Amino acid sequence: MTSTIEHEVLQEMDGLFAGFYDWLAGQYDPRTGGFYYARSSFDMEDFEPDIESTKMALNILARSGLIGDMPQSVREKLIRFFQAKQDPKDGFFYDRDPNMRHDEVMVMRAYDCSVSALKMLGGQPLYPLPDGIHSAPEYLASPETYLAWLKSIDLRNSWRGCDLLSTPNHHLLRMDETKRRPYMDTAYRYFSSIQDPETGLWGGGNLYVRISGTFKLRSFFRTFGMPVPKVDRIYRSLLNCLRNEQAEDMCWVRNPMDLLHSFHDQLVIPVHERNEILRITCRNLRRFLKPDGGFSREVLHSPPAPNVAQVKQGEYYPYMPKPVPIGQGLAEGDMNAGTQALWVREISYMLCGLEHEPLKAYAADFWSKVNWQQR
């Protein structure tokens, strides 16, 4: 049963999105058919909308009930946008910046984003997609080489380290089930062996960084239908973090809520703790709201490149691919934070046992907010 406090907090949370859809409409680029990361991205030299930001915009549109009313011309441009990003040589999808190809995390996210977006829009890739045999990295030659690679990942920054640990999931999914099983069992045993027995978390860094790393590694268990060990201890660590630490990154607002959502069938959260979680989460969301109506990834500004905040907030990380700029790092809304904020709202409703309803009061006239043919 939902409490009065929860209804009040959810209404307050909804009000944070009053200018959000005006901001979102302003991110569309009719020339390429994609969505820019931030308003300052328009002014970057020789730059165009990127894959992840455009997929994030689609996620927002889907959660807002706006996909069905999308003008056909916009749908066709979006399909062409993702199709144009595919490399016919290997079947993967890349943004223009060549440095992106050197960050495996970005490459695999772009692949997932593009394939998912084309399916959502009713489109198809122009070229064959990579298969799990010929495109897999050398460390997946055997379960033994896979384990050696897993052990080589530096986890002093849990957030980035666990992100890397989860990257092979995409390759493993494309394997035959019989071949995949030894890899899954190997990884499960290793991940269980390095989990902190007291906190239930993985890796190092401050508490929010460790929870964010745990959120990243959770994808392995969820992808392959395996139970996450020590969920009760993860929950106590999460609650301790929300109560005592300051969220300086929008991911630190989203990741704890996403973990709670994924543990809904393993946890029974007392009403008073649920109320507390919602109040803290709403207060944190407000801190990231910017005057342009969007939300920023960091409290004071939007980061200029993906994964930069992971390292800066992570206290330590020994190596990092060269950043791929997507914005100018100004005090403005950005697509990453926007899609996370809306997802946090949706999770908050589900946490209370309520049906998620799109923000019709703010989104109803979205497709008439700008001229979709020219800027």
Short mmCIF file of C-alpha atoms in Angstrom, two decimals:
data_model
loop_
_atom_site.label_atom_id
_atom_site.label_comp_id
_atom_site.label_asym_id
_atom_site.label_seq_id
_atom_site.Cartn_x
_atom_site.Cartn_y
_atom_site.Cartn_z
CA MET A 1 0.00 0.00 0.00
CA THR A 2 1.32 3.41 -0.96
CA SER A 3 1.68 5.96 1.83
CA THR A 4 0.68 9.63 1.73
CA ILE A 5 4.35 10.55 1.99
CA GLU A 6 5.15 8.52 -1.12
CA HIS A 7 2.36 10.16 -3.12
CA GLU A 8 3.65 13.60 -2.13
CA VAL A 9 7.23 12.74 -3.06
CA LEU A 10 6.20 11.27 -6.42
CA GLN A 11 4.21 14.42 -7.25
CA GLU A 12 7.20 16.55 -6.31
CA MET A 13 9.41 14.39 -8.53
CA ASP A 14 7.01 14.78 -11.46
CA GLY A 15 7.22 18.56 -11.15
CA LEU A 16 10.96 18.46 -11.82
CA PHE A 17 10.18 17.57 -15.46
CA ALA A 18 8.10 20.67 -16.25
CA GLY A 19 10.62 22.00 -18.80
CA PHE A 20 12.21 18.69 -19.72
CA TYR A 21 10.41 18.04 -23.01
CA ASP A 22 11.10 21.53 -24.31
CA TRP A 23 14.78 20.81 -23.64
CA LEU A 24 14.56 17.41 -25.36
CA ALA A 25 12.90 18.83 -28.48
CA GLY A 26 15.77 21.28 -28.79
CA GLN A 27 18.34 18.47 -29.00
CA TYR A 28 17.09 17.10 -32.32
CA ASP A 29 19.18 17.68 -35.43
CA PRO A 30 17.07 17.46 -38.63
CA ARG A 31 20.19 17.42 -40.80
CA THR A 32 21.46 14.05 -39.51
CA GLY A 33 18.26 12.75 -37.92
CA GLY A 34 20.00 12.25 -34.56
CA PHE A 35 19.87 13.91 -31.15
CA TYR A 36 22.74 15.89 -29.66
CA TYR A 37 24.08 15.18 -26.18
CA ALA A 38 23.75 18.78 -24.95
CA ARG A 39 22.91 22.20 -26.34
CA SER A 40 26.58 23.15 -26.45
CA SER A 41 27.22 20.13 -28.70
CA PHE A 42 25.63 22.06 -31.57
CA ASP A 43 28.49 24.53 -31.46
CA MET A 44 31.35 22.02 -31.58
CA GLU A 45 33.42 22.09 -34.75
CA ASP A 46 33.07 19.13 -37.12
CA PHE A 47 30.72 17.33 -34.73
CA GLU A 48 27.41 15.53 -35.19
CA PRO A 49 24.97 13.69 -32.91
CA ASP A 50 26.39 10.51 -31.42
CA ILE A 51 24.94 7.01 -31.24
CA GLU A 52 24.42 6.77 -27.48
CA SER A 53 22.76 10.17 -27.14
CA THR A 54 20.35 9.41 -29.96
CA LYS A 55 19.43 6.05 -28.44
CA MET A 56 18.96 7.73 -25.08
CA ALA A 57 16.55 10.17 -26.71
CA LEU A 58 14.63 7.21 -28.14
CA ASN A 59 14.47 5.65 -24.67
CA ILE A 60 12.99 8.87 -23.33
CA LEU A 61 10.44 9.01 -26.13
CA ALA A 62 9.47 5.39 -25.49
CA ARG A 63 9.05 5.88 -21.73
CA SER A 64 7.02 9.00 -22.45
CA GLY A 65 4.59 7.26 -24.78
CA LEU A 66 5.73 9.35 -27.75
CA ILE A 67 7.09 6.73 -30.17
CA GLY A 68 3.68 5.90 -31.65
CA ASP A 69 3.03 9.50 -32.69
CA MET A 70 6.49 10.04 -34.15
CA PRO A 71 6.25 11.68 -37.60
CA GLN A 72 7.21 9.23 -40.34
CA SER A 73 9.84 11.61 -41.67
CA VAL A 74 11.56 11.66 -38.26
CA ARG A 75 11.39 7.87 -38.00
CA GLU A 76 12.98 7.43 -41.43
CA LYS A 77 15.76 9.89 -40.63
CA LEU A 78 16.51 8.10 -37.36
CA ILE A 79 16.73 4.76 -39.15
CA ARG A 80 19.15 6.23 -41.69
CA PHE A 81 21.15 7.81 -38.86
CA PHE A 82 21.90 4.45 -37.24
CA GLN A 83 22.38 2.66 -40.55
CA ALA A 84 25.00 5.20 -41.59
CA LYS A 85 27.01 4.46 -38.43
CA GLN A 86 27.58 0.80 -39.35
CA ASP A 87 30.99 -0.21 -40.69
CA PRO A 88 30.54 -2.74 -43.52
CA LYS A 89 33.93 -4.30 -42.73
CA ASP A 90 33.13 -5.62 -39.25
CA GLY A 91 29.40 -4.94 -38.77
CA PHE A 92 29.89 -2.75 -35.68
CA PHE A 93 28.60 0.82 -35.32
CA TYR A 94 30.92 3.77 -34.75
CA ASP A 95 30.73 7.50 -34.21
CA ARG A 96 32.95 9.80 -36.25
CA ASP A 97 35.69 10.27 -33.63
CA PRO A 98 38.35 7.59 -34.33
CA ASN A 99 39.25 7.37 -30.63
CA MET A 100 35.92 5.72 -29.95
CA ARG A 101 37.13 2.53 -31.67
CA HIS A 102 39.84 2.15 -29.01
CA ASP A 103 37.38 2.04 -26.09
CA GLU A 104 35.78 -1.42 -26.07
CA VAL A 105 33.14 -0.30 -23.57
CA MET A 106 31.97 2.45 -25.94
CA VAL A 107 32.11 0.15 -28.96
CA MET A 108 29.91 -2.50 -27.36
CA ARG A 109 27.47 0.07 -26.01
CA ALA A 110 27.19 1.62 -29.48
CA TYR A 111 26.51 -1.81 -30.94
CA ASP A 112 23.72 -2.51 -28.44
CA CYS A 113 22.27 0.97 -28.87
CA SER A 114 22.21 0.77 -32.66
CA VAL A 115 20.75 -2.73 -32.97
CA SER A 116 18.12 -1.97 -30.33
CA ALA A 117 17.22 1.39 -31.89
CA LEU A 118 16.78 -0.04 -35.38
CA LYS A 119 14.52 -2.76 -34.00
CA MET A 120 12.51 -0.17 -32.08
CA LEU A 121 12.09 1.96 -35.22
CA GLY A 122 11.25 -0.90 -37.57
CA GLY A 123 14.55 -0.67 -39.44
CA GLN A 124 17.35 -3.11 -40.23
CA PRO A 125 21.16 -2.92 -40.29
CA LEU A 126 22.54 -2.44 -43.79
CA TYR A 127 25.26 -5.08 -43.34
CA PRO A 128 25.60 -8.41 -41.52
CA LEU A 129 26.11 -8.09 -37.77
CA PRO A 130 29.31 -9.50 -36.23
CA ASP A 131 29.05 -13.08 -35.02
CA GLY A 132 30.29 -14.33 -31.69
CA ILE A 133 33.08 -16.45 -33.18
CA HIS A 134 35.00 -14.17 -35.51
CA SER A 135 34.44 -10.91 -33.61
CA ALA A 136 35.26 -12.20 -30.12
CA PRO A 137 38.52 -10.91 -28.58
CA GLU A 138 41.48 -13.26 -28.11
CA TYR A 139 40.94 -13.54 -24.36
CA LEU A 140 37.75 -15.51 -25.04
CA ALA A 141 39.68 -18.30 -26.79
CA SER A 142 38.97 -20.54 -23.78
CA PRO A 143 37.49 -20.32 -20.27
CA GLU A 144 41.06 -20.31 -18.94
CA THR A 145 42.13 -17.29 -21.02
CA TYR A 146 38.85 -15.60 -20.08
CA LEU A 147 39.59 -16.10 -16.37
CA ALA A 148 43.12 -14.76 -16.81
CA TRP A 149 41.68 -11.67 -18.48
CA LEU A 150 39.10 -11.18 -15.71
CA LYS A 151 41.86 -11.35 -13.10
CA SER A 152 43.90 -8.76 -15.03
CA ILE A 153 41.24 -6.04 -14.66
CA ASP A 154 42.18 -3.44 -12.07
CA LEU A 155 39.27 -2.98 -9.66
CA ARG A 156 40.70 -0.17 -7.54
CA ASN A 157 38.08 1.92 -9.32
CA SER A 158 35.09 -0.40 -9.06
CA TRP A 159 32.95 1.65 -11.45
CA ARG A 160 35.24 1.52 -14.45
CA GLY A 161 36.71 -1.87 -13.59
CA CYS A 162 33.33 -3.62 -13.30
CA ASP A 163 32.25 -1.88 -16.49
CA LEU A 164 35.13 -3.61 -18.25
CA LEU A 165 34.37 -6.95 -16.56
CA SER A 166 30.87 -6.80 -18.03
CA THR A 167 31.96 -5.96 -21.58
CA PRO A 168 32.42 -9.62 -22.71
CA ASN A 169 28.73 -10.28 -21.99
CA HIS A 170 27.94 -9.11 -25.52
CA HIS A 171 30.32 -11.64 -27.03
CA LEU A 172 29.21 -14.49 -24.75
CA LEU A 173 25.58 -13.91 -25.68
CA ARG A 174 26.39 -14.65 -29.31
CA MET A 175 27.96 -17.99 -28.43
CA ASP A 176 26.13 -21.29 -28.61
CA GLU A 177 24.65 -22.18 -25.19
CA THR A 178 26.76 -25.32 -24.84
CA LYS A 179 29.97 -23.43 -25.56
CA ARG A 180 28.94 -20.49 -23.35
CA ARG A 181 28.22 -22.47 -20.17
CA PRO A 182 31.86 -23.03 -19.08
CA TYR A 183 32.55 -19.31 -19.50
CA MET A 184 29.53 -18.36 -17.41
CA ASP A 185 30.45 -20.81 -14.66
CA THR A 186 34.04 -19.56 -14.64
CA ALA A 187 32.95 -15.94 -14.32
CA TYR A 188 30.34 -16.69 -11.67
CA ARG A 189 32.88 -18.47 -9.46
CA TYR A 190 35.40 -15.67 -9.89
CA PHE A 191 32.95 -12.85 -9.21
CA SER A 192 31.64 -14.65 -6.13
CA SER A 193 35.18 -15.12 -4.83
CA ILE A 194 36.07 -11.42 -5.01
CA GLN A 195 32.80 -10.04 -3.61
CA ASP A 196 33.25 -8.22 -0.29
CA PRO A 197 31.65 -10.56 2.29
CA GLU A 198 30.66 -7.67 4.56
CA THR A 199 29.27 -5.09 2.13
CA GLY A 200 28.31 -7.34 -0.79
CA LEU A 201 30.07 -4.88 -3.11
CA TRP A 202 32.92 -5.28 -5.59
CA GLY A 203 36.15 -3.37 -6.06
CA GLY A 204 37.47 -0.16 -4.54
CA GLY A 205 36.69 3.54 -4.41
CA ASN A 206 34.23 5.52 -2.34
CA LEU A 207 30.88 3.97 -1.46
CA TYR A 208 28.99 5.42 -4.43
CA VAL A 209 31.74 4.25 -6.79
CA ARG A 210 31.56 0.73 -5.36
CA ILE A 211 27.77 0.67 -5.66
CA SER A 212 28.10 1.90 -9.25
CA GLY A 213 30.59 -0.88 -9.95
CA THR A 214 28.20 -3.40 -8.42
CA PHE A 215 25.46 -2.00 -10.67
CA LYS A 216 27.71 -2.56 -13.70
CA LEU A 217 28.62 -6.11 -12.70
CA ARG A 218 24.98 -6.88 -11.96
CA SER A 219 24.45 -6.95 -15.73
CA PHE A 220 26.41 -10.23 -15.93
CA PHE A 221 24.08 -11.97 -13.49
CA ARG A 222 20.96 -10.50 -15.08
CA THR A 223 22.06 -11.26 -18.64
CA PHE A 224 22.63 -14.93 -17.93
CA GLY A 225 19.83 -15.48 -15.40
CA MET A 226 22.09 -16.04 -12.40
CA PRO A 227 21.29 -14.84 -8.85
CA VAL A 228 23.37 -12.00 -7.45
CA PRO A 229 25.09 -13.20 -4.27
CA LYS A 230 24.58 -11.42 -0.93
CA VAL A 231 21.72 -9.15 -2.04
CA ASP A 232 20.77 -8.40 1.56
CA ARG A 233 24.26 -7.01 2.27
CA ILE A 234 24.25 -4.98 -0.94
CA TYR A 235 20.95 -3.44 0.18
CA ARG A 236 22.31 -2.44 3.61
CA SER A 237 25.38 -0.89 1.94
CA LEU A 238 23.15 0.95 -0.50
CA LEU A 239 20.98 2.36 2.28
CA ASN A 240 24.05 3.39 4.24
CA CYS A 241 25.38 5.18 1.16
CA LEU A 242 22.15 7.07 0.47
CA ARG A 243 21.96 8.21 4.09
CA ASN A 244 25.53 9.32 4.54
CA GLU A 245 27.16 10.13 1.18
CA GLN A 246 26.68 13.02 -1.25
CA ALA A 247 25.66 12.14 -4.81
CA GLU A 248 27.88 14.14 -7.17
CA ASP A 249 26.95 12.30 -10.36
CA MET A 250 23.51 11.53 -11.81
CA CYS A 251 24.63 7.91 -12.13
CA TRP A 252 24.87 7.88 -8.34
CA VAL A 253 21.17 8.71 -8.21
CA ARG A 254 20.19 6.14 -10.83
CA ASN A 255 22.46 3.20 -9.98
CA PRO A 256 21.14 2.54 -6.45
CA MET A 257 17.55 2.75 -7.69
CA ASP A 258 18.30 0.47 -10.62
CA LEU A 259 19.81 -2.09 -8.25
CA LEU A 260 16.74 -1.93 -6.03
CA HIS A 261 14.53 -2.47 -9.06
CA SER A 262 16.50 -5.52 -10.17
CA PHE A 263 16.31 -6.99 -6.64
CA HIS A 264 12.54 -6.53 -6.29
CA ASP A 265 11.90 -10.28 -6.17
CA GLN A 266 14.67 -10.86 -3.61
CA LEU A 267 14.02 -8.00 -1.20
CA VAL A 268 11.18 -6.85 1.02
CA ILE A 269 11.79 -3.16 1.78
CA PRO A 270 10.03 -1.82 4.90
CA VAL A 271 7.68 1.10 4.16
CA HIS A 272 9.62 3.55 6.33
CA GLU A 273 12.87 2.75 4.48
CA ARG A 274 11.11 3.02 1.13
CA ASN A 275 9.84 6.48 2.12
CA GLU A 276 13.34 7.48 3.11
CA ILE A 277 14.83 6.21 -0.16
CA LEU A 278 12.26 8.16 -2.20
CA ARG A 279 12.82 11.40 -0.27
CA ILE A 280 16.60 11.18 -0.68
CA THR A 281 16.27 10.30 -4.37
CA CYS A 282 13.91 13.20 -5.11
CA ARG A 283 16.20 15.60 -3.29
CA ASN A 284 19.17 14.31 -5.26
CA LEU A 285 17.35 14.62 -8.60
CA ARG A 286 16.58 18.26 -7.88
CA ARG A 287 20.29 18.99 -7.44
CA PHE A 288 20.97 18.01 -11.06
CA LEU A 289 18.12 20.01 -12.65
CA LYS A 290 19.40 22.87 -14.81
CA PRO A 291 17.70 26.15 -15.89
CA ASP A 292 17.31 24.88 -19.47
CA GLY A 293 14.86 22.22 -18.22
CA GLY A 294 17.26 19.29 -18.60
CA PHE A 295 19.35 17.44 -16.04
CA SER A 296 23.15 17.42 -15.97
CA ARG A 297 25.31 14.38 -15.44
CA GLU A 298 27.35 16.18 -12.76
CA VAL A 299 25.94 18.56 -10.16
CA LEU A 300 27.62 21.71 -11.45
CA HIS A 301 27.84 20.92 -15.15
CA SER A 302 27.62 18.33 -17.90
CA PRO A 303 30.82 16.31 -18.54
CA PRO A 304 32.53 16.93 -21.90
CA ALA A 305 33.03 13.19 -22.62
CA PRO A 306 31.57 9.85 -21.51
CA ASN A 307 33.38 7.96 -18.72
CA VAL A 308 35.33 11.05 -17.67
CA ALA A 309 33.18 11.36 -14.56
CA GLN A 310 33.74 7.69 -13.75
CA VAL A 311 37.44 8.28 -13.34
CA LYS A 312 37.27 11.71 -11.73
CA GLN A 313 34.80 10.57 -9.10
CA GLY A 314 36.48 7.19 -8.74
CA GLU A 315 39.54 8.24 -6.70
CA TYR A 316 41.87 6.01 -8.72
CA TYR A 317 42.15 4.47 -12.15
CA PRO A 318 45.46 3.57 -13.79
CA TYR A 319 44.52 3.59 -17.48
CA MET A 320 41.79 5.06 -19.58
CA PRO A 321 41.20 5.40 -23.33
CA LYS A 322 41.46 8.89 -24.77
CA PRO A 323 38.18 10.76 -24.12
CA VAL A 324 35.73 11.18 -26.98
CA PRO A 325 34.22 14.70 -26.69
CA ILE A 326 30.42 14.94 -26.90
CA GLY A 327 29.81 18.33 -25.26
CA GLN A 328 31.59 21.37 -23.85
CA GLY A 329 31.17 20.66 -20.15
CA LEU A 330 28.82 23.57 -19.45
CA ALA A 331 26.14 24.01 -16.79
CA GLU A 332 23.37 22.53 -18.95
CA GLY A 333 21.15 19.51 -19.39
CA ASP A 334 22.58 16.48 -21.17
CA MET A 335 21.03 13.37 -22.69
CA ASN A 336 22.73 10.91 -20.37
CA ALA A 337 21.37 12.56 -17.26
CA GLY A 338 17.98 13.13 -18.87
CA THR A 339 17.34 9.49 -19.66
CA GLN A 340 18.57 8.48 -16.22
CA ALA A 341 16.32 11.00 -14.46
CA LEU A 342 13.24 9.74 -16.26
CA TRP A 343 14.17 6.13 -15.49
CA VAL A 344 14.61 7.03 -11.80
CA ARG A 345 11.10 8.47 -11.81
CA GLU A 346 9.72 5.30 -13.37
CA ILE A 347 11.54 3.06 -10.87
CA SER A 348 10.22 5.21 -8.02
CA TYR A 349 6.67 4.52 -9.09
CA MET A 350 7.33 0.80 -9.46
CA LEU A 351 9.02 0.70 -6.06
CA CYS A 352 5.72 1.92 -4.61
CA GLY A 353 3.73 -0.69 -6.52
CA LEU A 354 2.19 1.92 -8.83
CA GLU A 355 1.76 1.88 -12.58
CA HIS A 356 4.10 4.23 -14.37
CA GLU A 357 2.22 6.86 -16.36
CA PRO A 358 3.89 9.15 -18.92
CA LEU A 359 4.10 12.83 -18.03
CA LYS A 360 1.31 13.83 -20.40
CA ALA A 361 0.92 17.29 -18.89
CA TYR A 362 4.44 18.16 -20.07
CA ALA A 363 4.87 15.84 -23.09
CA ALA A 364 1.49 15.92 -24.85
CA ASP A 365 2.44 18.47 -27.52
CA PHE A 366 6.05 17.33 -27.91
CA TRP A 367 5.98 16.75 -31.67
CA SER A 368 4.78 20.30 -32.29
CA LYS A 369 7.44 21.99 -30.17
CA VAL A 370 9.93 22.50 -33.02
CA ASN A 371 10.06 22.48 -36.78
CA TRP A 372 11.35 18.98 -37.48
CA GLN A 373 12.35 19.80 -41.04
CA GLN A 374 14.75 22.68 -40.46
CA ARG A 375 16.35 24.57 -37.66
#
